[in-house]
Amino acid sequence: MRLTDDERAMLGGAEGPAVAAAMDLLVRYGEALDADRLCDVRNVAGTMTQPSPAKARLVAEGGWDKAFAVINLDCDDDIEIPPMRVPTCQLQQGFGEDSVGVAPYPKTFVELQGDAESFYGRRGVNILATCTPYQVGNLPVRGEHVAWMESSAVVYANSVFGARTNCEGTASTGAASLTGKVPCWGNHLDHNRYGSHLVDVRLPVRDFLDWGMLGYFVGDLVQEERPVVVGDIGVPELADLKHFGAAAASSGGVELFHLPGITPEAPTTEAAFGSRPVPEAVGYGHRERRHVYEALNSQGDSADVDFVLLGCPHASIDQVRAVARALEGRRLHSATQLWIMVPRALRAIADRSGYTEVIERAGGRVLTDSCPAMSRSAPPGTRVFATDSAKQAHYLPAILGIEAWFGTLEDCVEAAFTGRWAGELR
């Protein structure tokens, strides 16, 4: 790997042992990927504060310096962690204090996480605590190299902003935060950003449910390649694009998509494919839509719903408002719980706007920082859950061993009122 003079100096210890360890990790990582150089990054979204038994043991042995060295830098040395070199944010983590008494999540982890936030906050980590950092002010620009992890955040950054990142991990984002560098390969390179498959949408895709199902179809079709989607798609909202990307990253491993005329690197279909010929289109019509809906609802048997989950990826403030309107003046079924997952910053807006009060008066909960998949925590006794998230319907049955129903926000809210699933494809 070719290194600049500054990079060689960092590797040699000119900026301290933690930065040297970070450079050592990035060089090993880059060489394993056949990257010939490093990219400059000025925006890192990673994780340091997520509690775990292993992290608790490391903190007990040597404090948060030790935990960061081992987990984020792959280094066993006792080194002091300096302030982050470039703007860095914490993605979603474990549940926060608002979960105590609600989610069966260890209070010791809540306390450990609070301690971590104090440590990393002093070192320049912005504790956004959300899988949607772009919903609370972290907005990279087109062409900017960044180092993000979390599949739904990565596909949004690449596709909607035109920023450039691979789906990084805990260690590579930790090293990037101390150096402002990441191996230059994959999505950082022009020739890897052109489309690979063309999908022609042959029925109107207008609402949140349809964008999720289309994303799930596309991800299953292309796996880790780059879909270009044309046809009757209208103008999607932020939540639609978030839902589409998260679903495509769940059923496949999509990190970049193009919507010609909408996403920034695809002014036309031809531009989305660069100099390559435009491939024959794969159609998405009523039959494919029905197949996706049935696949996502193949993990439900009992119609008795005891848990409704909304907000994955984390809900926008408009989604919170929609939930509040749907719950206004009503009361949830006595045997059913409803959680809506939001970024903490948007919870503050929901509180001030009165949405939280409406949701809680109906018996629902607005929770922050995490989600059941991330924290492996659902209401005690949950056997069957309903969600408007294709991502959670895909993952949660395997993670928590519970049944799943997938549908619209209205279907889910109705299940929360009746305790029964009655959703259907309309």
XYZ file of C-alpha atoms in Angstrom, residues 29 38 83 118 132 164 170 282 313 319 345 376 404 415 419:
15
model
C -7.167 -4.034 6.538
C -6.068 5.341 1.832
C -9.621 13.041 21.060
C -19.200 10.562 29.261
C -30.340 7.293 11.087
C -18.832 7.308 -0.595
C -16.430 -1.386 14.652
C -36.492 -7.122 -14.645
C -34.828 2.345 10.906
C -43.744 9.175 11.273
C -33.047 14.243 19.387
C -32.206 -8.253 21.698
C -43.862 -11.722 12.695
C -53.544 -4.831 15.803
C -54.730 -7.654 19.881
